[in-house]
Tab-separated table of C-alpha atoms in Angstrom:
chain	number	residue	atom	x	y	z
A	1	MET	CA	3.277	1.100	28.986
A	2	THR	CA	6.463	1.395	27.399
A	3	ASP	CA	7.178	2.671	23.686
A	4	GLU	CA	7.933	-0.888	22.291
A	5	GLU	CA	4.558	-2.282	23.964
A	6	PHE	CA	2.706	0.994	22.624
A	7	ALA	CA	4.628	-0.124	18.740
A	8	ARG	CA	3.065	-3.534	19.457
A	9	GLU	CA	-0.462	-2.595	20.626
A	10	GLN	CA	-0.581	0.100	17.607
A	11	ALA	CA	0.248	-2.685	14.992
A	12	VAL	CA	-2.211	-5.297	16.231
A	13	TYR	CA	-4.504	-3.190	16.731
A	14	GLY	CA	-4.251	-1.353	13.369
A	15	GLY	CA	-4.175	-4.796	11.684
A	16	LEU	CA	-7.620	-5.490	13.255
A	17	THR	CA	-8.969	-1.966	12.245
A	18	GLU	CA	-7.632	-2.308	8.609
A	19	SER	CA	-9.109	-5.575	7.817
A	20	LEU	CA	-12.275	-4.473	9.050
A	21	ARG	CA	-12.357	-1.462	7.308
A	22	ARG	CA	-12.002	-3.779	3.906
A	23	LEU	CA	-14.851	-5.694	5.372
A	24	GLY	CA	-16.716	-2.659	5.562
A	25	GLU	CA	-16.334	-1.901	2.181
A	26	VAL	CA	-16.768	-5.467	0.764
A	27	SER	CA	-20.384	-6.050	2.749
A	28	LEU	CA	-21.650	-3.041	0.920
A	29	ARG	CA	-20.569	-4.244	-2.255
A	30	THR	CA	-21.001	-7.610	-2.179
A	31	THR	CA	-23.316	-9.780	-4.451
A	32	VAL	CA	-22.980	-13.559	-3.079
A	33	ASP	CA	-25.889	-15.020	-2.216
A	34	GLN	CA	-28.006	-14.358	0.801
A	35	ASP	CA	-27.195	-17.674	2.706
A	36	THR	CA	-23.682	-16.857	2.833
A	37	VAL	CA	-24.270	-13.450	3.490
A	38	LEU	CA	-26.039	-14.956	6.854
A	39	GLU	CA	-23.362	-17.214	7.584
A	40	ALA	CA	-21.391	-14.143	7.707
A	41	GLN	CA	-23.519	-12.417	9.949
A	42	ARG	CA	-23.581	-14.879	12.493
A	43	GLN	CA	-19.831	-15.758	12.274
A	44	ILE	CA	-19.433	-11.797	12.931
A	45	GLU	CA	-21.422	-12.284	15.966
A	46	GLU	CA	-19.445	-14.951	17.096
A	47	ILE	CA	-16.031	-12.373	16.788
A	48	THR	CA	-18.574	-9.571	18.285
A	49	ALA	CA	-18.804	-11.882	21.512
A	50	ARG	CA	-15.004	-12.493	21.657
A	51	LEU	CA	-13.848	-9.608	21.803
A	52	SER	CA	-16.831	-7.532	24.050
A	53	ALA	CA	-15.759	-9.701	26.573
A	54	GLU	CA	-13.515	-6.748	28.229
A	55	MET	CA	-13.725	-3.504	27.071
A	56	ILE	CA	-13.155	-0.246	28.247
A	57	PRO	CA	-16.574	2.119	28.881
A	58	ALA	CA	-18.521	4.105	26.424
A	59	ASN	CA	-16.045	6.025	24.703
A	60	PHE	CA	-12.302	5.670	23.752
A	61	GLY	CA	-10.866	9.074	24.529
A	62	VAL	CA	-7.181	9.846	24.139
A	63	VAL	CA	-4.333	7.531	25.346
A	64	VAL	CA	-0.995	9.042	26.309
A	65	THR	CA	2.178	7.304	25.884
A	66	THR	CA	5.146	7.414	28.262
A	67	SER	CA	7.080	9.811	25.622
A	68	GLY	CA	4.123	12.018	25.874
A	69	HIS	CA	3.032	11.471	22.526
A	70	VAL	CA	-1.026	11.765	22.309
A	71	ARG	CA	-2.706	9.156	19.659
A	72	GLY	CA	-6.633	9.870	19.049
A	73	TYR	CA	-6.847	6.072	19.045
A	74	GLY	CA	-10.841	6.480	18.505
A	75	ASN	CA	-11.089	9.637	16.291
A	76	ALA	CA	-13.550	9.124	13.631
A	77	VAL	CA	-11.504	10.847	10.819
A	78	VAL	CA	-7.858	9.541	12.014
A	79	GLY	CA	-8.357	7.152	14.735
A	80	LEU	CA	-5.888	3.961	14.378
A	81	ARG	CA	-8.381	1.831	16.278
A	82	ASN	CA	-11.318	3.358	14.715
A	83	PRO	CA	-13.094	1.231	11.309
A	84	ILE	CA	-15.491	4.480	10.290
A	85	ALA	CA	-11.902	6.261	9.645
A	86	PRO	CA	-10.808	6.713	6.271
A	87	PRO	CA	-7.939	6.851	8.379
A	88	LEU	CA	-6.459	10.226	7.386
A	89	LYS	CA	-2.631	10.504	7.223
A	90	ILE	CA	-2.194	14.647	8.079
A	91	VAL	CA	0.855	15.944	8.088
A	92	GLN	CA	0.746	19.207	9.760
A	93	ASP	CA	3.715	22.020	9.144
A	94	ARG	CA	4.608	23.779	11.554
A	95	GLU	CA	6.454	26.350	10.672
A	96	LYS	CA	3.876	27.202	7.784
A	97	GLY	CA	1.048	26.559	10.504
A	98	GLY	CA	-0.820	24.452	8.323
A	99	ALA	CA	-2.075	21.081	7.445
A	100	SER	CA	-2.283	18.452	4.511
A	101	SER	CA	-3.448	15.412	3.372
A	102	GLU	CA	-3.542	12.950	0.916
A	103	PHE	CA	-6.183	10.239	1.100
A	104	PHE	CA	-8.658	7.809	-0.623
A	105	LEU	CA	-12.483	8.088	-0.306
A	106	ASN	CA	-14.273	4.552	-1.481
A	107	ALA	CA	-17.692	3.820	-1.743
A	108	LEU	CA	-18.217	3.941	2.229
A	109	TYR	CA	-18.367	7.861	1.828
A	110	GLU	CA	-20.577	7.432	-0.741
A	111	GLY	CA	-23.603	10.248	-1.272
A	112	PRO	CA	-24.720	11.231	-4.678
A	113	PRO	CA	-24.026	8.332	-7.050
A	114	GLY	CA	-20.417	7.916	-7.708
A	115	LYS	CA	-19.762	11.252	-5.280
A	116	VAL	CA	-18.281	11.893	-2.177
A	117	HIS	CA	-20.878	13.021	0.718
A	118	GLY	CA	-20.797	16.444	1.132
A	119	GLY	CA	-21.102	15.809	4.905
A	120	VAL	CA	-17.692	13.864	4.762
A	121	LEU	CA	-15.888	16.238	2.898
A	122	ALA	CA	-17.024	18.510	6.268
A	123	LEU	CA	-15.776	16.229	8.572
A	124	VAL	CA	-12.323	15.514	7.047
A	125	LEU	CA	-12.366	19.447	6.375
A	126	ASP	CA	-12.530	19.607	10.016
A	127	GLN	CA	-9.951	17.463	11.065
A	128	ILE	CA	-7.592	18.628	8.984
A	129	PHE	CA	-8.624	22.706	9.971
A	130	GLY	CA	-8.381	21.508	13.822
A	131	GLU	CA	-4.467	19.968	12.428
A	132	ALA	CA	-3.745	23.352	11.032
A	133	ALA	CA	-4.575	25.564	13.714
A	134	ALA	CA	-2.548	23.187	15.880
A	135	ALA	CA	0.257	23.006	13.763
A	136	GLY	CA	0.263	27.387	13.658
A	137	GLY	CA	0.969	27.407	17.330
A	138	THR	CA	-3.104	28.443	18.193
A	139	PRO	CA	-4.977	25.670	19.073
A	140	GLY	CA	-8.569	25.765	19.089
A	141	MET	CA	-11.793	23.790	18.935
A	142	THR	CA	-14.362	24.190	15.826
A	143	GLY	CA	-16.231	27.847	16.197
A	144	THR	CA	-17.918	27.991	13.152
A	145	LEU	CA	-17.205	26.336	10.088
A	146	THR	CA	-17.905	27.669	6.758
A	147	LEU	CA	-18.263	25.386	3.390
A	148	ARG	CA	-18.219	26.293	-0.313
A	149	TYR	CA	-19.169	23.335	-2.476
A	150	ARG	CA	-18.124	24.045	-6.392
A	151	LYS	CA	-18.845	21.097	-7.481
A	152	PRO	CA	-19.506	17.143	-6.907
A	153	THR	CA	-16.007	15.264	-6.176
A	154	ALA	CA	-15.643	11.977	-7.341
A	155	LEU	CA	-14.989	9.195	-4.747
A	156	GLY	CA	-11.581	8.125	-5.288
A	157	ALA	CA	-8.078	10.195	-4.509
A	158	LEU	CA	-8.224	13.145	-3.216
A	159	THR	CA	-6.144	16.194	-1.453
A	160	ALA	CA	-6.918	18.788	0.831
A	161	GLU	CA	-5.178	21.402	2.414
A	162	ALA	CA	-5.714	24.130	5.369
A	163	TRP	CA	-3.590	26.694	6.720
A	164	VAL	CA	-3.798	29.502	9.578
A	165	ASP	CA	-5.259	32.744	7.967
A	166	SER	CA	-4.798	35.057	10.844
A	167	ALA	CA	-4.652	34.380	14.567
A	168	GLU	CA	-5.477	37.130	17.173
A	169	GLY	CA	-6.099	35.868	20.903
A	170	ILE	CA	-8.075	33.070	21.233
A	171	LYS	CA	-9.462	33.170	17.734
A	172	THR	CA	-7.773	31.411	14.957
A	173	VAL	CA	-9.041	32.024	11.561
A	174	VAL	CA	-8.248	28.562	9.451
A	175	LYS	CA	-8.706	28.206	5.370
A	176	GLY	CA	-8.411	25.942	3.257
A	177	TRP	CA	-9.759	23.115	0.072
A	178	VAL	CA	-10.650	19.565	-1.151
A	179	LYS	CA	-9.237	18.872	-4.898
A	180	ASP	CA	-10.099	15.817	-7.010
A	181	ALA	CA	-7.619	13.369	-9.041
A	182	ASP	CA	-7.740	16.090	-11.923
A	183	GLY	CA	-6.484	19.011	-9.355
A	184	GLU	CA	-9.925	20.720	-9.457
A	185	THR	CA	-10.606	22.408	-6.273
A	186	THR	CA	-14.367	20.702	-5.260
A	187	VAL	CA	-14.675	22.824	-1.536
A	188	GLU	CA	-13.203	25.612	-0.378
A	189	ALA	CA	-14.161	26.493	3.721
A	190	GLU	CA	-12.875	28.310	6.227
A	191	GLY	CA	-13.439	28.120	10.005
A	192	LEU	CA	-12.875	29.974	13.080
A	193	PHE	CA	-11.373	28.053	16.239
A	194	ILE	CA	-11.398	28.790	19.830
A	195	LEU	CA	-9.563	27.957	22.884
A	196	PRO	CA	-11.484	27.150	25.306
A	197	ARG	CA	-11.167	28.855	28.601
A	198	TRP	CA	-10.785	25.125	30.464
A	199	ALA	CA	-8.239	24.362	27.294
A	200	ARG	CA	-6.381	27.725	28.694
A	201	GLU	CA	-6.249	26.955	32.371
A	202	GLN	CA	-5.070	23.532	31.759
A	203	LEU	CA	-1.978	24.399	29.181
A	204	ALA	CA	-0.592	27.726	31.222
A	205	ALA	CA	-1.090	24.909	34.483
A	206	SER	CA	1.079	22.488	32.672
A	207	GLY	CA	3.285	24.913	30.996
A	208	GLU	CA	3.480	22.360	28.006
A	209	PRO	CA	2.700	23.085	24.722
A	210	PRO	CA	-0.732	21.487	23.140
A	211	PRO	CA	-1.441	17.818	22.655
A	212	GLN	CA	-0.550	16.955	18.880
A	213	TYR	CA	-1.878	13.538	17.187
A	214	GLU	CA	0.920	11.576	16.175
B	1	MET	CA	-36.963	-7.092	-8.172
B	2	THR	CA	-40.645	-7.859	-6.870
B	3	ASP	CA	-41.460	-5.795	-3.480
B	4	GLU	CA	-41.270	-8.563	-1.517
B	5	GLU	CA	-37.695	-9.834	-2.912
B	6	PHE	CA	-36.389	-5.867	-2.003
B	7	ALA	CA	-38.130	-6.554	1.544
B	8	ARG	CA	-36.269	-10.033	1.631
B	9	GLU	CA	-32.924	-8.250	0.534
B	10	GLN	CA	-33.435	-5.557	2.932
B	11	ALA	CA	-33.818	-7.729	5.735
B	12	VAL	CA	-30.645	-9.748	5.198
B	13	TYR	CA	-28.115	-6.865	3.920
B	14	GLY	CA	-29.455	-4.840	6.932
B	15	GLY	CA	-28.853	-7.396	9.271
B	16	LEU	CA	-25.317	-7.895	8.063
B	17	THR	CA	-24.608	-4.617	8.011
B	18	GLU	CA	-26.108	-3.988	11.704
B	19	SER	CA	-23.747	-6.824	12.792
B	20	LEU	CA	-20.861	-5.423	11.232
B	21	ARG	CA	-21.759	-1.671	13.098
B	22	ARG	CA	-21.815	-3.427	16.426
B	23	LEU	CA	-18.614	-5.180	15.382
B	24	GLY	CA	-17.255	-1.777	14.683
B	25	GLU	CA	-17.830	-0.508	18.023
B	26	VAL	CA	-16.674	-3.288	19.978
B	27	SER	CA	-13.172	-3.501	18.077
B	28	LEU	CA	-12.630	-0.166	19.039
B	29	ARG	CA	-13.291	-0.586	22.707
B	30	THR	CA	-11.768	-3.820	23.633
B	31	THR	CA	-8.980	-4.860	26.148
B	32	VAL	CA	-8.686	-8.709	25.130
B	33	ASP	CA	-5.376	-10.331	24.552
B	34	GLN	CA	-3.688	-9.441	21.344
B	35	ASP	CA	-3.797	-13.379	20.467
B	36	THR	CA	-7.184	-12.646	20.513
B	37	VAL	CA	-7.349	-9.556	18.514
B	38	LEU	CA	-4.994	-11.471	16.215
B	39	GLU	CA	-7.658	-14.466	15.846
B	40	ALA	CA	-10.266	-12.032	15.130
B	41	GLN	CA	-8.546	-10.158	12.275
B	42	ARG	CA	-7.787	-13.679	10.958
B	43	GLN	CA	-11.619	-14.560	11.069
B	44	ILE	CA	-12.559	-11.274	9.509
B	45	GLU	CA	-9.949	-11.988	6.502
B	46	GLU	CA	-12.180	-15.167	6.255
B	47	ILE	CA	-15.357	-13.379	5.977
B	48	THR	CA	-14.368	-11.012	3.602
B	49	ALA	CA	-12.873	-13.616	1.091
B	50	ARG	CA	-16.175	-15.087	1.160
B	51	LEU	CA	-18.047	-11.702	0.402
B	52	SER	CA	-15.735	-10.277	-2.178
B	53	ALA	CA	-16.756	-13.553	-3.903
B	54	GLU	CA	-19.151	-11.307	-6.207
B	55	MET	CA	-19.188	-7.338	-5.771
B	56	ILE	CA	-20.581	-4.725	-7.514
B	57	PRO	CA	-18.399	-1.998	-9.063
B	58	ALA	CA	-16.208	0.183	-7.105
B	59	ASN	CA	-19.972	2.347	-5.654
B	60	PHE	CA	-23.238	1.916	-4.821
B	61	GLY	CA	-25.291	4.756	-6.051
B	62	VAL	CA	-29.011	4.492	-5.667
B	63	VAL	CA	-31.142	0.899	-6.091
B	64	VAL	CA	-34.926	2.299	-7.363
B	65	THR	CA	-37.891	-0.483	-6.155
B	66	THR	CA	-40.829	-1.701	-8.867
B	67	SER	CA	-42.808	0.672	-6.697
B	68	GLY	CA	-40.428	3.376	-7.936
B	69	HIS	CA	-39.214	4.043	-4.005
B	70	VAL	CA	-35.146	5.174	-4.033
B	71	ARG	CA	-33.601	3.699	-1.872
B	72	GLY	CA	-29.280	5.317	-0.704
B	73	TYR	CA	-28.283	1.872	0.073
B	74	GLY	CA	-24.949	3.113	0.354
B	75	ASN	CA	-25.579	6.525	1.800
B	76	ALA	CA	-22.319	7.393	4.289
B	77	VAL	CA	-25.329	9.079	7.002
B	78	VAL	CA	-28.703	6.828	6.144
B	79	GLY	CA	-27.543	4.090	3.931
B	80	LEU	CA	-28.834	0.633	5.072
B	81	ARG	CA	-25.821	-1.100	3.859
B	82	ASN	CA	-23.308	1.637	4.871
B	83	PRO	CA	-21.902	-0.014	8.397
B	84	ILE	CA	-20.303	3.995	8.780
B	85	ALA	CA	-23.649	4.942	8.520
B	86	PRO	CA	-25.159	5.190	12.154
B	87	PRO	CA	-27.444	4.755	10.269
B	88	LEU	CA	-29.915	8.333	10.757
B	89	LYS	CA	-33.743	7.485	10.350
B	90	ILE	CA	-34.773	10.713	9.455
B	91	VAL	CA	-38.578	12.024	9.208
B	92	GLN	CA	-39.309	14.190	6.536
B	93	ASP	CA	-42.119	16.590	6.858
B	94	ARG	CA	-43.550	17.409	3.558
B	95	GLU	CA	-46.340	19.971	4.719
B	96	LYS	CA	-43.864	21.882	6.807
B	97	GLY	CA	-41.111	21.735	4.336
B	98	GLY	CA	-38.563	20.195	6.963
B	99	ALA	CA	-36.998	16.937	7.908
B	100	SER	CA	-35.549	15.372	11.658
B	101	SER	CA	-34.137	12.893	12.919
B	102	GLU	CA	-33.436	11.076	16.660
B	103	PHE	CA	-30.333	9.493	17.037
B	104	PHE	CA	-27.542	7.805	18.852
B	105	LEU	CA	-24.074	8.592	17.917
B	106	ASN	CA	-21.437	5.807	19.943
B	107	ALA	CA	-17.826	5.623	20.590
B	108	LEU	CA	-17.165	5.699	16.664
B	109	TYR	CA	-18.100	9.149	16.078
B	110	GLU	CA	-15.683	10.583	18.982
B	111	GLY	CA	-13.681	13.428	17.871
B	112	PRO	CA	-12.554	14.878	21.578
B	113	PRO	CA	-13.058	13.011	24.702
B	114	GLY	CA	-16.230	11.902	25.162
B	115	LYS	CA	-17.344	14.462	22.723
B	116	VAL	CA	-18.896	14.226	18.830
B	117	HIS	CA	-16.480	15.100	16.603
B	118	GLY	CA	-17.246	18.377	15.139
B	119	GLY	CA	-17.758	17.010	11.711
B	120	VAL	CA	-19.795	14.160	11.995
B	121	LEU	CA	-22.720	16.585	13.261
B	122	ALA	CA	-21.598	18.614	9.905
B	123	LEU	CA	-22.305	15.213	8.109
B	124	VAL	CA	-25.742	14.636	10.185
B	125	LEU	CA	-26.629	17.742	9.414
B	126	ASP	CA	-25.917	18.029	5.652
B	127	GLN	CA	-27.760	15.235	5.002
B	128	ILE	CA	-30.750	16.092	7.234
B	129	PHE	CA	-30.575	19.566	5.563
B	130	GLY	CA	-30.748	17.388	1.789
B	131	GLU	CA	-34.046	16.020	2.880
B	132	ALA	CA	-35.845	19.138	4.359
B	133	ALA	CA	-35.104	20.982	0.961
B	134	ALA	CA	-36.542	17.690	-0.611
B	135	ALA	CA	-39.377	17.620	2.028
B	136	GLY	CA	-40.395	21.286	1.170
B	137	GLY	CA	-40.128	20.375	-2.735
B	138	THR	CA	-37.533	22.463	-3.619
B	139	PRO	CA	-34.651	19.553	-3.372
B	140	GLY	CA	-31.063	20.371	-4.507
B	141	MET	CA	-27.304	19.428	-3.625
B	142	THR	CA	-25.366	21.472	-1.082
B	143	GLY	CA	-24.569	24.654	-2.060
B	144	THR	CA	-22.711	26.172	1.098
B	145	LEU	CA	-23.317	24.933	4.954
B	146	THR	CA	-22.111	27.388	7.639
B	147	LEU	CA	-21.953	25.964	11.067
B	148	ARG	CA	-22.105	27.418	14.509
B	149	TYR	CA	-20.676	25.176	17.146
B	150	ARG	CA	-22.450	26.564	20.241
B	151	LYS	CA	-20.500	23.769	22.492
B	152	PRO	CA	-19.505	20.592	22.423
B	153	THR	CA	-21.854	17.676	21.991
B	154	ALA	CA	-21.773	14.757	24.418
B	155	LEU	CA	-21.788	11.683	22.606
B	156	GLY	CA	-25.081	9.593	23.248
B	157	ALA	CA	-28.830	10.765	22.561
B	158	LEU	CA	-29.167	13.403	19.897
B	159	THR	CA	-31.539	15.285	17.731
B	160	ALA	CA	-31.665	17.080	15.320
B	161	GLU	CA	-34.100	19.734	13.094
B	162	ALA	CA	-34.139	21.275	9.596
B	163	TRP	CA	-36.690	23.551	7.503
B	164	VAL	CA	-36.566	25.474	4.663
B	165	ASP	CA	-36.313	28.858	5.509
B	166	SER	CA	-37.102	30.496	2.009
B	167	ALA	CA	-36.375	29.377	-1.797
B	168	GLU	CA	-36.108	31.141	-4.609
B	169	GLY	CA	-35.984	29.887	-8.033
B	170	ILE	CA	-33.184	27.014	-8.175
B	171	LYS	CA	-31.926	28.318	-4.167
B	172	THR	CA	-33.104	27.065	-0.883
B	173	VAL	CA	-32.006	28.195	2.305
B	174	VAL	CA	-32.390	25.472	4.827
B	175	LYS	CA	-31.802	26.287	8.863
B	176	GLY	CA	-31.701	23.586	11.251
B	177	TRP	CA	-29.918	23.124	14.720
B	178	VAL	CA	-28.764	19.692	16.997
B	179	LYS	CA	-29.926	19.451	20.577
B	180	ASP	CA	-28.374	17.015	23.383
B	181	ALA	CA	-29.954	14.579	25.365
B	182	ASP	CA	-30.300	17.525	27.961
B	183	GLY	CA	-32.350	19.518	24.965
B	184	GLU	CA	-29.661	22.455	24.441
B	185	THR	CA	-28.708	23.410	21.597
B	186	THR	CA	-24.829	22.342	21.065
B	187	VAL	CA	-25.009	23.271	16.964
B	188	GLU	CA	-27.035	26.158	14.732
B	189	ALA	CA	-26.387	25.985	10.907
B	190	GLU	CA	-27.841	27.553	7.831
B	191	GLY	CA	-27.401	26.083	4.296
B	192	LEU	CA	-28.013	27.090	0.775
B	193	PHE	CA	-29.367	24.115	-1.611
B	194	ILE	CA	-28.940	24.535	-5.397
B	195	LEU	CA	-30.503	22.297	-8.044
B	196	PRO	CA	-27.592	21.518	-10.627
B	197	ARG	CA	-29.025	21.523	-14.137
B	198	TRP	CA	-28.587	18.435	-14.967
B	199	ALA	CA	-31.047	17.689	-12.272
B	200	ARG	CA	-33.461	19.959	-13.572
B	201	GLU	CA	-32.928	18.340	-16.901
B	202	GLN	CA	-33.771	15.616	-15.998
B	203	LEU	CA	-37.224	15.836	-14.274
B	204	ALA	CA	-38.610	18.363	-16.647
B	205	ALA	CA	-37.890	15.350	-18.784
B	206	SER	CA	-39.456	12.797	-16.429
B	207	GLY	CA	-42.191	15.127	-15.075
B	208	GLU	CA	-41.813	13.013	-11.488
B	209	PRO	CA	-41.206	14.164	-8.230
B	210	PRO	CA	-37.759	13.801	-7.188
B	211	PRO	CA	-36.588	11.037	-5.501
B	212	GLN	CA	-37.292	10.612	-1.764
B	213	TYR	CA	-35.438	8.421	0.659
B	214	GLU	CA	-37.835	5.788	2.240
C-alpha cells in the first residue's frame, strides 16, 4: 500500500468511525418514540451484515505503512477505526520526554451523573503515560499505575499531561495529571513502565527505534 | 413510569445498544470495499439525524424506577444504553462484601496487538471495586487506585473479583484481580474508596441505603 492509498483509507475509515461515534452518543441520549428506535435498530443490523461480509480476524493489531509509520488503528484510546476511542490526539514531546492531550469526553464516558467515569480517566492516562515513556526514549508496557482522584471530573473539555520522571535500565517512572476546564487538577497519577524481554530482543535485532503512534 | 413500561423501555433501548455494539466491532474489522464503507456512513448519518430529533441534555445520569431501583443507563462500563460499555454484568455479594464479573472483551478493547488495553482493565476494575465497596455496606467514590500488571491480558473471556479488605469510618479498602481464560492472574489491584460529604449528608437525610446498580 502506498502512502497515498493509506491516506485515502484513513479518510474513508476515519469518516465511518467518526459517524459511528456520533450515532453512539445520540443513541444514548435519544428520547424518540420506540417505533423509531426499533426501525433504527433494524437498519443498523442491515449495515452490520453488509460490513461483516469481509473482515479481519478477531483483533486488529497495528498497521505499518511503507513509510515505516505505525498506526494503532484499533487502539481503545487513540484508534482511528475504533468507535469507542474518543479518540485522543496525543502530542509527544521527544525533547522533554513527555506527552499531552487536549480532549473532550461526552456522555459516553460518564460514571457518576455529569462526571467522567474514574476508570475512563485511568484509561486515558495509561495511554498518555505509555506515549510519554516512548517519547522519552524509554518505551515500555505498564507495570504499575497509581491514580489519586482529587475531585470529581466534569464531562467536557479536559487536558492531560505526562512526563518521564526518572529512568533506570528497563524501568521508567512516569508522572502526570488530568485538569478540568477550570484548570483544576482532578487526578494525579504515577506509573512504572517496563520494557519486556521480547520487545528488548526485537529492538536489539532490528536496530530500529521503537514504534511511535503517528 | 411503571415497572412494566420500564421493562419495555429497557428491551427496546437495550436492543438498539446491543446492535450498535456489534456494528462498532464490525466497522473496526471490516475489509469491504470503500464504496460500501461510504454508503454505510451515509446511512449511519441518516439514522443519527432521526434519533437526534429529541434528546436529553448532554449527559445521562441515573434513572430511578417506581420500585426504587437505580439503573446506570449511561455508565461507561455497565450502562444498558451505552454502546462503549462491553457491558459488564456485575454480581454483588452483600454477605461477603464483594463483587465479581465474567465478561468478554473483543477487538474494541485492544491496546497491544491481541491484548486488552491496560487502561481498559483499570476501567473495568474501578467499576467492580466501587460495586464491591457498596456491596460491603460502605459505598464510596474512588480515592486512590493502584494497579499491578503481572502479564499481558489476551482479548477474550475474562473474570474479575473484588472484595472489601477493610473499612474504617468513611474509608474502605478494596482489593481484587483480573484472570484470563487460563485462570492466570494478569492484574492485581487495590483501591481506597471514600464516601464524599455530600453523599453522606444525602444518605443521612433520606435514611435510605445507598443506591445499587441492578
